Tab-separated table of C-alpha atoms in Angstrom:
chain	number	residue	atom	x	y	z
G	126	UNK	CA	0.000	0.000	0.000
G	127	UNK	CA	2.800	2.383	0.884
G	128	UNK	CA	4.513	1.638	-2.420
G	129	UNK	CA	1.365	2.402	-4.449
G	130	UNK	CA	0.841	5.609	-2.474
G	131	UNK	CA	4.415	6.794	-3.111
G	132	UNK	CA	4.147	6.090	-6.855
G	133	UNK	CA	0.929	8.062	-7.241
G	134	UNK	CA	2.137	10.961	-5.098
G	135	UNK	CA	5.426	11.127	-7.023
G	136	UNK	CA	3.913	11.077	-10.485
G	137	UNK	CA	2.615	14.491	-11.591
G	138	UNK	CA	-0.194	14.774	-14.109
G	139	UNK	CA	1.091	15.500	-17.646
G	140	UNK	CA	1.230	19.188	-18.620
G	141	UNK	CA	-0.467	20.088	-15.348
G	142	UNK	CA	-3.727	18.381	-16.322
G	143	UNK	CA	-5.519	16.285	-13.668
G	144	UNK	CA	-5.897	12.554	-14.184
G	145	UNK	CA	-9.320	11.124	-15.005
G	146	UNK	CA	-11.809	12.274	-12.370
G	147	UNK	CA	-12.889	9.648	-9.860
G	148	UNK	CA	-14.737	9.734	-6.537
G	149	UNK	CA	-15.515	7.284	-3.817
G	150	UNK	CA	-18.766	5.389	-4.183
G	151	UNK	CA	-20.359	2.692	-2.096
G	152	UNK	CA	-17.767	0.145	-1.040
G	153	UNK	CA	-14.935	2.554	-2.018
G	154	UNK	CA	-15.135	1.484	-5.687
G	155	UNK	CA	-14.063	4.293	-8.031
G	156	UNK	CA	-16.810	5.501	-10.375
G	157	UNK	CA	-17.828	8.523	-12.450
G	158	UNK	CA	-18.876	11.632	-10.426
G	159	UNK	CA	-22.543	12.451	-10.290
G	160	UNK	CA	-23.905	15.950	-10.775
G	161	UNK	CA	-23.128	18.148	-7.771
G	162	UNK	CA	-20.398	15.874	-6.408
G	163	UNK	CA	-16.739	16.854	-6.128
G	164	UNK	CA	-14.115	15.134	-8.297
G	165	UNK	CA	-11.291	13.562	-6.337
G	166	UNK	CA	-8.250	12.401	-8.276
G	167	UNK	CA	-4.653	11.301	-7.899
G	168	UNK	CA	-3.255	11.743	-4.380
G	169	UNK	CA	-6.529	13.317	-3.193
G	170	UNK	CA	-8.352	10.125	-4.116
G	171	UNK	CA	-5.975	8.128	-1.924
G	172	UNK	CA	-6.322	10.450	1.038
G	173	UNK	CA	-10.109	10.485	0.682
G	174	UNK	CA	-10.094	6.700	0.447
G	175	UNK	CA	-8.019	6.335	3.623
G	176	UNK	CA	-10.245	8.757	5.468
G	177	UNK	CA	-13.460	7.083	4.298
G	178	UNK	CA	-12.203	3.650	5.266
G	179	UNK	CA	-11.185	4.470	8.808
G	180	UNK	CA	-13.213	2.626	11.405
G	181	UNK	CA	-14.499	-0.017	9.011
G	182	UNK	CA	-14.130	-3.652	9.947
G	183	UNK	CA	-12.720	-4.426	6.506
G	184	UNK	CA	-10.842	-1.145	6.067
G	185	UNK	CA	-7.508	-2.574	5.008
G	186	UNK	CA	-9.056	-4.830	2.371
G	187	UNK	CA	-11.018	-1.931	0.958
G	188	UNK	CA	-8.035	0.400	1.033
G	189	UNK	CA	-5.868	-2.073	-0.802
G	190	UNK	CA	-8.564	-2.743	-3.448
G	191	UNK	CA	-9.219	0.944	-4.038
G	192	UNK	CA	-5.523	1.789	-4.240
G	193	UNK	CA	-4.800	-1.009	-6.672
G	194	UNK	CA	-7.734	-0.157	-8.938
G	195	UNK	CA	-6.889	3.556	-8.873
G	196	UNK	CA	-3.292	2.836	-9.757
G	197	UNK	CA	-4.257	0.606	-12.666
G	198	UNK	CA	-6.714	3.170	-14.024
G	199	UNK	CA	-4.218	6.007	-13.823
G	200	UNK	CA	-1.352	4.065	-15.315
G	201	UNK	CA	-3.551	2.766	-18.144
G	202	UNK	CA	-4.605	6.301	-19.047
G	203	UNK	CA	-1.263	8.053	-18.637
G	204	UNK	CA	1.530	5.518	-18.610
G	205	UNK	CA	4.251	5.570	-15.977
G	206	UNK	CA	4.541	8.896	-14.096
G	207	UNK	CA	2.030	10.711	-16.250
G	208	UNK	CA	3.668	10.020	-19.611
G	209	UNK	CA	0.975	9.588	-22.250
G	210	UNK	CA	0.999	6.197	-23.966
G	211	UNK	CA	2.424	6.088	-27.473
G	212	UNK	CA	-0.274	6.033	-30.155
G	213	UNK	CA	-0.629	2.829	-32.095
G	214	UNK	CA	0.523	2.767	-35.685
G	215	UNK	CA	3.278	5.383	-35.377
G	216	UNK	CA	6.067	3.032	-36.401
G	217	UNK	CA	7.848	5.538	-38.607
G	218	UNK	CA	11.570	6.323	-38.865
G	219	UNK	CA	12.225	9.528	-40.792
G	220	UNK	CA	14.978	10.003	-43.346
G	221	UNK	CA	17.539	12.632	-42.243
G	222	UNK	CA	16.067	15.949	-43.371
G	223	UNK	CA	16.864	19.640	-43.173
G	224	UNK	CA	13.342	21.022	-42.714
G	225	UNK	CA	12.519	24.733	-42.714
G	226	UNK	CA	9.032	26.094	-42.077
G	227	UNK	CA	8.348	29.384	-43.887
G	228	UNK	CA	5.357	30.859	-42.053
G	229	UNK	CA	3.219	33.817	-43.134
G	230	UNK	CA	2.274	36.012	-40.148
G	231	UNK	CA	1.031	39.028	-42.112
G	232	UNK	CA	-1.729	41.243	-40.742
G	233	UNK	CA	-4.414	39.075	-42.386
G	234	UNK	CA	-3.449	36.210	-40.061
G	235	UNK	CA	-5.243	36.820	-36.778
G	236	UNK	CA	-3.479	35.915	-33.507
G	237	UNK	CA	-5.739	32.927	-32.768
G	238	UNK	CA	-5.179	31.687	-36.339
G	239	UNK	CA	-1.416	31.972	-35.926
G	240	UNK	CA	-1.730	29.768	-32.854
G	241	UNK	CA	-3.258	27.087	-35.115
G	242	UNK	CA	-0.189	27.306	-37.384
G	243	UNK	CA	2.041	26.761	-34.362
G	244	UNK	CA	0.012	23.703	-33.386
G	245	UNK	CA	0.384	22.360	-36.944
G	246	UNK	CA	4.180	22.825	-36.846
G	247	UNK	CA	4.380	21.182	-33.436
G	248	UNK	CA	2.387	18.154	-34.594
G	249	UNK	CA	4.654	17.685	-37.619
G	250	UNK	CA	7.759	17.991	-35.424
G	251	UNK	CA	6.353	15.419	-32.976
G	252	UNK	CA	6.351	12.829	-35.774
G	253	UNK	CA	10.016	13.377	-36.724
G	254	UNK	CA	13.278	11.829	-35.579
G	255	UNK	CA	14.999	15.003	-34.365
G	256	UNK	CA	18.736	15.149	-33.787
G	257	UNK	CA	22.032	16.409	-35.245
G	258	UNK	CA	22.412	13.252	-37.364
G	259	UNK	CA	18.739	12.848	-38.247
G	260	UNK	CA	16.236	15.662	-38.824
G	261	UNK	CA	17.026	19.302	-38.124
G	262	UNK	CA	14.307	21.954	-38.054
G	263	UNK	CA	14.338	25.719	-38.590
G	264	UNK	CA	11.544	28.302	-38.739
G	265	UNK	CA	11.325	31.484	-40.821
G	266	UNK	CA	8.588	33.923	-39.835
G	267	UNK	CA	7.712	36.554	-42.432
G	268	UNK	CA	5.417	39.453	-43.210
G	269	UNK	CA	6.848	42.678	-44.760
G	270	UNK	CA	10.210	41.606	-43.337
G	271	UNK	CA	11.727	38.208	-42.572
G	272	UNK	CA	12.608	36.978	-39.090
G	273	UNK	CA	14.763	33.914	-38.539
G	274	UNK	CA	13.067	32.442	-35.473
G	275	UNK	CA	15.644	29.686	-35.127
G	276	UNK	CA	18.111	27.899	-37.398
G	277	UNK	CA	18.644	24.279	-38.327
G	278	UNK	CA	21.537	24.145	-35.867
G	279	UNK	CA	19.790	25.846	-32.918
G	280	UNK	CA	17.921	22.916	-31.351
G	281	UNK	CA	19.073	19.313	-31.403
G	282	UNK	CA	16.154	17.741	-29.579
G	283	UNK	CA	12.389	17.675	-29.952
G	284	UNK	CA	11.597	19.247	-26.586
G	285	UNK	CA	13.641	22.374	-27.337
G	286	UNK	CA	12.030	22.732	-30.747
G	287	UNK	CA	8.492	22.467	-29.405
G	288	UNK	CA	9.172	25.072	-26.712
G	289	UNK	CA	10.701	27.431	-29.283
G	290	UNK	CA	7.685	27.097	-31.580
G	291	UNK	CA	5.382	28.127	-28.734
G	292	UNK	CA	7.371	31.344	-28.235
G	293	UNK	CA	6.930	32.568	-31.836
G	294	UNK	CA	4.879	35.772	-32.194
G	295	UNK	CA	3.175	37.079	-35.382
G	296	UNK	CA	4.723	40.077	-37.171
G	297	UNK	CA	1.392	41.421	-38.484
G	298	UNK	CA	2.525	43.553	-41.433
G	299	UNK	CA	2.611	42.828	-45.212
G	300	UNK	CA	3.164	39.634	-47.256
G	301	UNK	CA	6.641	39.329	-48.831
G	302	UNK	CA	6.623	35.635	-49.670
G	303	UNK	CA	9.328	35.903	-52.337
G	304	UNK	CA	11.645	37.636	-49.890
G	305	UNK	CA	11.088	34.839	-47.368
G	306	UNK	CA	11.913	32.129	-49.919
G	307	UNK	CA	15.066	34.027	-50.931
G	308	UNK	CA	16.036	34.154	-47.254
G	309	UNK	CA	15.585	30.394	-47.072
G	310	UNK	CA	17.959	29.883	-50.013
G	311	UNK	CA	20.668	32.318	-48.967
G	312	UNK	CA	20.608	31.813	-45.217
G	313	UNK	CA	18.307	29.161	-43.718
G	314	UNK	CA	19.733	26.367	-45.912
G	315	UNK	CA	23.341	27.614	-45.642
G	316	UNK	CA	26.210	25.729	-44.006
G	317	UNK	CA	26.610	28.455	-41.391
G	318	UNK	CA	23.037	27.912	-40.184
G	319	UNK	CA	23.394	24.146	-39.851
G	320	UNK	CA	22.325	22.868	-43.277
G	321	UNK	CA	24.162	19.796	-44.517
G	322	UNK	CA	25.935	19.380	-47.831
G	323	UNK	CA	23.547	18.439	-50.635
G	324	UNK	CA	23.473	14.650	-50.792
G	325	UNK	CA	21.131	11.782	-51.724
G	326	UNK	CA	21.329	10.793	-48.054
G	327	UNK	CA	19.622	13.983	-46.901
G	328	UNK	CA	16.400	15.738	-47.851
G	329	UNK	CA	16.100	19.505	-47.957
G	330	UNK	CA	12.480	20.512	-47.462
G	331	UNK	CA	10.664	23.835	-47.077
G	332	UNK	CA	7.014	24.024	-46.013
G	333	UNK	CA	5.517	27.399	-46.964
G	334	UNK	CA	2.236	28.398	-45.264
G	335	UNK	CA	0.423	31.507	-46.544
G	336	UNK	CA	-3.084	32.936	-46.616
G	337	UNK	CA	-2.853	35.744	-49.158
G	338	UNK	CA	-1.463	37.136	-52.384
G	339	UNK	CA	2.236	38.057	-52.073
G	340	UNK	CA	3.353	41.638	-52.567
G	341	UNK	CA	6.446	40.480	-54.449
G	342	UNK	CA	7.300	37.850	-57.064
G	343	UNK	CA	7.657	34.195	-56.131
G	344	UNK	CA	8.068	32.346	-59.446
G	345	UNK	CA	11.776	32.984	-60.142
G	346	UNK	CA	12.976	32.678	-56.569
G	347	UNK	CA	11.017	29.454	-56.080
G	348	UNK	CA	12.573	28.032	-59.249
G	349	UNK	CA	16.033	28.863	-57.855
G	350	UNK	CA	15.169	27.134	-54.588
G	351	UNK	CA	14.028	23.996	-56.378
G	352	UNK	CA	17.148	24.053	-58.569
G	353	UNK	CA	19.220	24.151	-55.370
G	354	UNK	CA	17.668	20.837	-54.349
G	355	UNK	CA	15.024	22.183	-51.967
G	356	UNK	CA	11.697	20.342	-52.113
G	357	UNK	CA	8.926	22.889	-51.520
G	358	UNK	CA	5.462	22.194	-50.159
G	359	UNK	CA	2.984	25.086	-50.454
G	360	UNK	CA	-0.007	25.286	-48.103
G	361	UNK	CA	-2.695	27.860	-48.828
G	362	UNK	CA	-5.371	29.001	-46.408
G	363	UNK	CA	-8.661	30.846	-46.995
G	364	UNK	CA	-8.558	33.365	-49.833
G	365	UNK	CA	-5.040	32.475	-50.920
G	366	UNK	CA	-4.046	32.862	-54.572
G	367	UNK	CA	-3.869	29.287	-55.905
G	368	UNK	CA	-1.729	30.355	-58.880
G	369	UNK	CA	0.902	31.584	-56.425
G	370	UNK	CA	0.940	28.230	-54.626
G	371	UNK	CA	1.556	26.413	-57.910
G	372	UNK	CA	4.433	28.776	-58.725
G	373	UNK	CA	6.037	28.038	-55.357
G	374	UNK	CA	5.617	24.273	-55.081
G	375	UNK	CA	7.732	21.404	-56.397
G	376	UNK	CA	6.447	18.884	-58.922
G	377	UNK	CA	4.205	16.937	-58.941
G	378	UNK	CA	1.908	19.763	-57.865
G	379	UNK	CA	-0.833	17.395	-56.676
G	380	UNK	CA	1.563	16.152	-53.998
G	381	UNK	CA	3.064	19.523	-53.079
G	382	UNK	CA	0.109	21.942	-53.084
G	383	UNK	CA	-2.485	21.805	-50.314
G	384	UNK	CA	-5.431	24.040	-49.548
G	385	UNK	CA	-7.574	24.391	-46.433
G	386	UNK	CA	-10.625	26.625	-46.006
G	387	UNK	CA	-9.393	28.094	-42.719
G	388	UNK	CA	-6.625	27.865	-40.159
G	389	UNK	CA	-8.978	25.966	-37.858
G	390	UNK	CA	-8.534	22.830	-40.012
G	391	UNK	CA	-4.843	23.123	-40.939
G	392	UNK	CA	-4.043	20.379	-38.412
G	393	UNK	CA	-5.657	17.832	-40.745
G	394	UNK	CA	-2.539	18.114	-42.953
G	395	UNK	CA	-0.281	16.907	-40.134
G	396	UNK	CA	-0.583	13.244	-41.051
G	397	UNK	CA	0.337	13.923	-44.686
G	398	UNK	CA	3.651	15.527	-43.727
G	399	UNK	CA	4.503	12.948	-41.103
G	400	UNK	CA	3.999	10.322	-43.791
G	401	UNK	CA	5.953	12.333	-46.392
G	402	UNK	CA	9.069	12.198	-44.202
G	403	UNK	CA	8.614	8.524	-43.329
G	404	UNK	CA	11.145	5.876	-44.430
G	405	UNK	CA	10.154	2.783	-42.472
G	406	UNK	CA	6.609	2.418	-41.207
G	407	UNK	CA	3.590	0.203	-40.942
G	408	UNK	CA	1.809	2.786	-43.057
G	409	UNK	CA	-1.546	1.033	-43.105
G	410	UNK	CA	-1.639	1.195	-39.313
G	411	UNK	CA	-1.557	5.000	-39.410
G	412	UNK	CA	-4.609	5.460	-41.638
G	413	UNK	CA	-6.301	4.341	-44.831
G	414	UNK	CA	-3.965	6.405	-47.072
G	415	UNK	CA	-6.757	6.963	-49.581
G	416	UNK	CA	-7.010	3.245	-50.337
G	417	UNK	CA	-10.667	2.917	-51.247
G	418	UNK	CA	-11.035	-0.642	-49.981
G	419	UNK	CA	-7.940	-2.487	-48.696
G	420	UNK	CA	-4.513	-1.225	-47.560
G	421	UNK	CA	-1.568	-3.689	-47.520
G	422	UNK	CA	1.671	-2.722	-45.752
G	423	UNK	CA	5.014	-3.513	-47.340
G	424	UNK	CA	8.466	-2.666	-45.927
G	425	UNK	CA	8.624	1.120	-45.849
G	426	UNK	CA	5.593	1.513	-48.102
G	427	UNK	CA	2.047	0.356	-48.744
G	428	UNK	CA	-0.141	-0.694	-51.621
G	429	UNK	CA	-3.877	-0.714	-52.191
G	430	UNK	CA	-6.012	-3.706	-53.135
G	431	UNK	CA	-9.675	-4.342	-53.877
G	432	UNK	CA	-12.350	-6.689	-52.619
G	433	UNK	CA	-13.466	-9.657	-54.672
G	434	UNK	CA	-15.365	-8.553	-57.764
G	435	UNK	CA	-13.533	-5.228	-58.031
G	436	UNK	CA	-10.391	-4.219	-59.931
G	437	UNK	CA	-7.741	-1.676	-58.933
G	438	UNK	CA	-7.761	1.445	-61.094
G	439	UNK	CA	-4.684	3.027	-62.645
G	440	UNK	CA	-4.406	5.531	-59.777
G	441	UNK	CA	-3.418	2.589	-57.562
G	442	UNK	CA	-5.944	3.593	-54.888
G	443	UNK	CA	-9.531	3.391	-56.112
G	444	UNK	CA	-11.451	0.290	-57.145
G	445	UNK	CA	-13.861	-0.227	-60.004
G	446	UNK	CA	-16.640	-2.679	-60.717
G	447	UNK	CA	-16.497	-1.739	-64.394
G	448	UNK	CA	-15.457	-4.708	-66.494
G	449	UNK	CA	-13.819	-4.650	-69.875
G	450	UNK	CA	-15.660	-5.495	-73.078
G	451	UNK	CA	-18.656	-4.031	-74.876
G	452	UNK	CA	-20.771	-4.033	-71.728
G	453	UNK	CA	-18.829	-1.045	-70.361
G	454	UNK	CA	-19.360	1.197	-73.418
G	455	UNK	CA	-20.482	4.590	-72.160
G	456	UNK	CA	-20.795	8.219	-73.322
G	457	UNK	CA	-20.333	10.388	-70.236
G	458	UNK	CA	-20.584	14.196	-70.188
G	459	UNK	CA	-19.833	16.401	-67.189
G	460	UNK	CA	-21.853	19.610	-66.891
G	461	UNK	CA	-19.874	21.783	-64.459
G	462	UNK	CA	-21.001	24.981	-62.722
G	463	UNK	CA	-18.305	27.660	-63.148
G	464	UNK	CA	-20.242	30.514	-61.527
G	465	UNK	CA	-18.498	33.109	-59.352
G	466	UNK	CA	-19.948	31.650	-56.137
G	467	UNK	CA	-17.836	28.505	-56.552
G	468	UNK	CA	-14.558	30.426	-55.938
G	469	UNK	CA	-11.230	29.501	-57.555
G	470	UNK	CA	-9.931	27.248	-54.782
G	471	UNK	CA	-13.142	25.188	-54.813
G	472	UNK	CA	-13.072	25.000	-58.607
G	473	UNK	CA	-9.739	23.177	-58.246
G	474	UNK	CA	-11.482	20.657	-55.976
G	475	UNK	CA	-14.177	20.199	-58.614
G	476	UNK	CA	-11.470	19.374	-61.177
G	477	UNK	CA	-10.127	16.695	-58.831
G	478	UNK	CA	-13.666	15.369	-58.438
G	479	UNK	CA	-14.008	15.033	-62.241
G	480	UNK	CA	-10.687	13.228	-62.538
G	481	UNK	CA	-11.646	10.943	-59.670
G	482	UNK	CA	-14.609	9.750	-61.753
G	483	UNK	CA	-12.474	9.492	-64.895
G	484	UNK	CA	-10.042	7.229	-63.022
G	485	UNK	CA	-12.783	4.609	-62.556
G	486	UNK	CA	-13.490	4.316	-66.291
G	487	UNK	CA	-11.927	2.257	-69.052
G	488	UNK	CA	-11.431	4.929	-71.710
G	489	UNK	CA	-11.188	3.898	-75.371
G	490	UNK	CA	-13.091	4.068	-78.668
G	491	UNK	CA	-15.064	0.945	-77.743
G	492	UNK	CA	-15.539	1.608	-74.037
G	493	UNK	CA	-15.990	4.879	-72.157
G	494	UNK	CA	-15.842	8.303	-73.813
G	495	UNK	CA	-15.833	11.507	-71.782
G	496	UNK	CA	-16.922	15.056	-72.630
G	497	UNK	CA	-16.795	18.197	-70.490
G	498	UNK	CA	-18.999	21.314	-70.539
G	499	UNK	CA	-18.657	24.313	-68.214
G	500	UNK	CA	-21.469	26.788	-67.699
G	501	UNK	CA	-22.093	30.048	-65.885
G	502	UNK	CA	-23.976	32.904	-67.598
G	503	UNK	CA	-23.132	31.126	-70.857
G	504	UNK	CA	-22.173	27.581	-71.869
G	505	UNK	CA	-18.714	26.503	-73.043
G	506	UNK	CA	-17.749	23.068	-74.333
G	507	UNK	CA	-14.315	22.295	-72.900
G	508	UNK	CA	-13.931	19.152	-75.020
G	509	UNK	CA	-16.423	16.849	-76.795
G	510	UNK	CA	-16.940	13.107	-76.479
G	511	UNK	CA	-14.155	11.086	-78.053
G	512	UNK	CA	-11.644	13.909	-78.454
G	513	UNK	CA	-9.307	12.240	-75.976
G	514	UNK	CA	-8.671	8.500	-76.239
G	515	UNK	CA	-7.106	7.838	-72.823
G	516	UNK	CA	-7.485	8.883	-69.205
G	517	UNK	CA	-4.163	10.714	-69.055
G	518	UNK	CA	-5.133	13.174	-71.805
G	519	UNK	CA	-8.608	13.699	-70.345
G	520	UNK	CA	-7.219	14.456	-66.900
G	521	UNK	CA	-4.640	16.854	-68.334
G	522	UNK	CA	-7.397	18.734	-70.198
G	523	UNK	CA	-9.500	18.918	-67.032
G	524	UNK	CA	-6.598	20.431	-65.097
G	525	UNK	CA	-6.161	23.130	-67.769
G	526	UNK	CA	-9.838	24.152	-67.674
G	527	UNK	CA	-10.159	27.893	-66.951
G	528	UNK	CA	-12.716	29.153	-64.456
G	529	UNK	CA	-15.566	31.188	-66.071
G	530	UNK	CA	-16.693	32.976	-62.869
G	531	UNK	CA	-20.096	34.497	-63.794
G	532	UNK	CA	-23.787	33.494	-63.282
G	533	UNK	CA	-25.652	30.169	-62.981
G	534	UNK	CA	-27.728	29.274	-66.068
G	535	UNK	CA	-28.321	25.599	-65.361
G	536	UNK	CA	-31.350	25.349	-67.658
G	537	UNK	CA	-29.348	26.698	-70.598
G	538	UNK	CA	-26.594	24.179	-69.829
G	539	UNK	CA	-29.055	21.256	-69.762
G	540	UNK	CA	-30.438	22.345	-73.123
G	541	UNK	CA	-26.889	22.400	-74.529
G	542	UNK	CA	-26.329	18.880	-73.201
G	543	UNK	CA	-29.441	17.657	-75.073
G	544	UNK	CA	-28.897	19.560	-78.329
G	545	UNK	CA	-25.114	19.354	-78.690
G	546	UNK	CA	-23.147	17.255	-76.202
G	547	UNK	CA	-24.896	13.967	-76.984
G	548	UNK	CA	-25.146	14.593	-80.729
G	549	UNK	CA	-23.312	12.398	-83.248
G	550	UNK	CA	-21.465	15.457	-84.585
G	551	UNK	CA	-19.922	15.907	-81.129
G	552	UNK	CA	-18.744	12.305	-80.828
G	553	UNK	CA	-21.746	10.524	-79.334
G	554	UNK	CA	-22.175	6.915	-80.480
G	555	UNK	CA	-25.598	5.510	-81.507
G	556	UNK	CA	-26.896	2.815	-79.167
G	557	UNK	CA	-24.355	3.548	-76.413
G	558	UNK	CA	-25.736	4.494	-72.946
G	559	UNK	CA	-25.615	8.237	-72.233
G	560	UNK	CA	-24.779	9.560	-68.765
G	561	UNK	CA	-24.819	13.203	-67.674
G	562	UNK	CA	-23.325	14.446	-64.395
G	563	UNK	CA	-24.528	17.950	-63.460
G	564	UNK	CA	-22.487	19.727	-60.764
G	565	UNK	CA	-23.767	22.968	-59.223
G	566	UNK	CA	-23.326	25.064	-56.073
G	567	UNK	CA	-26.356	27.369	-56.275
G	568	UNK	CA	-29.870	28.105	-57.469
G	569	UNK	CA	-30.311	28.288	-61.248
G	570	UNK	CA	-31.030	31.745	-62.651
G	571	UNK	CA	-33.192	30.275	-65.407
G	572	UNK	CA	-35.926	27.650	-65.837
G	573	UNK	CA	-34.724	24.041	-65.718
G	574	UNK	CA	-37.916	21.908	-65.666
G	575	UNK	CA	-38.447	21.380	-69.415
G	576	UNK	CA	-34.784	20.643	-70.212
G	577	UNK	CA	-34.405	18.339	-67.208
G	578	UNK	CA	-37.509	16.368	-68.215
G	579	UNK	CA	-36.466	16.130	-71.864
G	580	UNK	CA	-33.019	14.771	-70.972
G	581	UNK	CA	-34.597	11.922	-69.023
G	582	UNK	CA	-37.283	11.337	-71.668
G	583	UNK	CA	-34.505	10.858	-74.239
G	584	UNK	CA	-33.090	8.055	-72.073
G	585	UNK	CA	-30.113	9.949	-70.659
G	586	UNK	CA	-29.141	8.773	-67.184
G	587	UNK	CA	-28.785	12.008	-65.202
G	588	UNK	CA	-26.865	12.443	-61.948
G	589	UNK	CA	-27.143	15.708	-59.985
G	590	UNK	CA	-24.440	16.765	-57.518
G	591	UNK	CA	-24.998	19.839	-55.342
G	592	UNK	CA	-22.662	21.653	-52.959
G	593	UNK	CA	-23.141	24.561	-50.553
G	594	UNK	CA	-26.104	26.696	-51.650
G	595	UNK	CA	-27.392	24.243	-54.244
G	596	UNK	CA	-31.168	23.812	-54.148
G	597	UNK	CA	-32.083	20.200	-53.437
G	598	UNK	CA	-35.466	20.493	-55.197
G	599	UNK	CA	-33.597	21.428	-58.393
G	600	UNK	CA	-31.187	18.521	-57.929
G	601	UNK	CA	-34.101	16.098	-57.627
G	602	UNK	CA	-35.684	17.582	-60.729
G	603	UNK	CA	-32.506	16.950	-62.724
G	604	UNK	CA	-31.853	13.445	-61.342
G	605	UNK	CA	-33.086	10.252	-62.995
G	606	UNK	CA	-35.307	7.714	-61.257
G	607	UNK	CA	-34.926	6.415	-58.642
G	608	UNK	CA	-34.076	9.961	-57.549
G	609	UNK	CA	-32.462	8.924	-54.258
G	610	UNK	CA	-29.773	7.031	-56.196
G	611	UNK	CA	-29.100	9.817	-58.685
G	612	UNK	CA	-28.734	12.989	-56.648
G	613	UNK	CA	-26.122	13.919	-54.049
G	614	UNK	CA	-25.638	16.926	-51.807
G	615	UNK	CA	-22.926	18.111	-49.419
G	616	UNK	CA	-22.458	21.433	-47.653
G	617	UNK	CA	-18.669	21.355	-47.962
G	618	UNK	CA	-16.595	21.242	-51.152
G	619	UNK	CA	-13.884	19.346	-49.276
G	620	UNK	CA	-16.135	16.287	-48.989
G	621	UNK	CA	-17.030	15.923	-52.672
G	622	UNK	CA	-14.470	13.143	-53.056
G	623	UNK	CA	-16.799	10.961	-50.955
G	624	UNK	CA	-19.567	11.628	-53.475
G	625	UNK	CA	-17.078	10.778	-56.209
G	626	UNK	CA	-16.524	7.327	-54.737
G	627	UNK	CA	-20.265	6.651	-54.710
G	628	UNK	CA	-20.648	7.892	-58.266
G	629	UNK	CA	-17.846	5.639	-59.498
G	630	UNK	CA	-19.844	2.596	-58.492
G	631	UNK	CA	-23.219	3.837	-59.728
G	632	UNK	CA	-21.892	4.808	-63.150
G	633	UNK	CA	-20.331	1.367	-63.611
G	634	UNK	CA	-23.587	-0.405	-62.715
């Protein structure tokens, strides 16, 4: 009993937080506190237990039982002496890396938002092997000027780094992103600041976080940084200029450009960067890694697989029930809302949504053909059915699609789909099933009923996908029967990939 008491009294709660609240119930068994009762935890629980037990005929038995159970509960929750248990699945060893965070703290970044950036940096650092012969970390803080918060050589352990990150304060002036990247090249990644000689054995990585349009140029200086062997990740927040992010980031851009709607969700990118630096890991244990169905770990890597009856698509992650042969012949046209309410950053997500669907198809002259139409106040055919003969060319054309940014004439777009998109002159094949996918984020500014009805009367299979302010009654009007299987709605553009997965299966069937 004395030993248990000494252990619990000696072990402080982690970070000053109390252990799980317990109180003494009938028979001294620990249980959850009821409303109006006082929580007693840690050493206070023991003292309360001793006091409550005094005078009882079985006091020592009860004391011993309560102490033992309390000890087990506390150790299970916090580990020995308050140390939190290690999360399962974090089996990663990181390749030696010189990592520099380049953090925008301009006046548009509010203090509470800057705190979220610091949490993001701390979470990434927590997943690294930090040390002079492993990963070194530096931080550049910038606004109108650049401040070197600490260099690659300053801290050689994780604890020091995490404390230093917490001390960083925002500068709250302009946005000189190019100047900050130049500082990274000339100073942060220099020998004098602790950077190692360029070598295949070491990575040089910069993570740039910004929420606005820079007041200087970034294209040339970013190219120089990449030429110097620095791999650049660009993270944009809120109303950031997406074109700027693409100028900053390394290739492939899909892997090096990330966007989040607000600083409140920037932490969701933590896992991506922990994984990006990982050399040896049970990767499937740390998450699904975008494997649609099955994740299989291999030494230092992972691969995706599919359930019986499905085949793995060329992206190596999604699965398809579409089989080869004449049965999978399909003419598919996307009708995409390019109105100003979508916003440029969300339009990029829509492009990814289109390519997600394309990935599930077998594209060829005898199988699936894909066409793309964008509409706003007017209608523009991006490319007709059959123009591109493989998925790679289709996806490249989708990525190049320019954002129209005007009104929302959905009825006019549906009429174009009927009159032009599925016509023989625009590549449609007689006798081949026709599928239309209409994507919109708002109420149509014109009448849709007649065109929507005609499309279905002609035998076109119509799917309606709505986001944000889309009107669900309009989506149902567009969708084929049974309506519940042909229309989808989500409030958040970031979740449209989930709709994409459902559509992949429904289109194949």
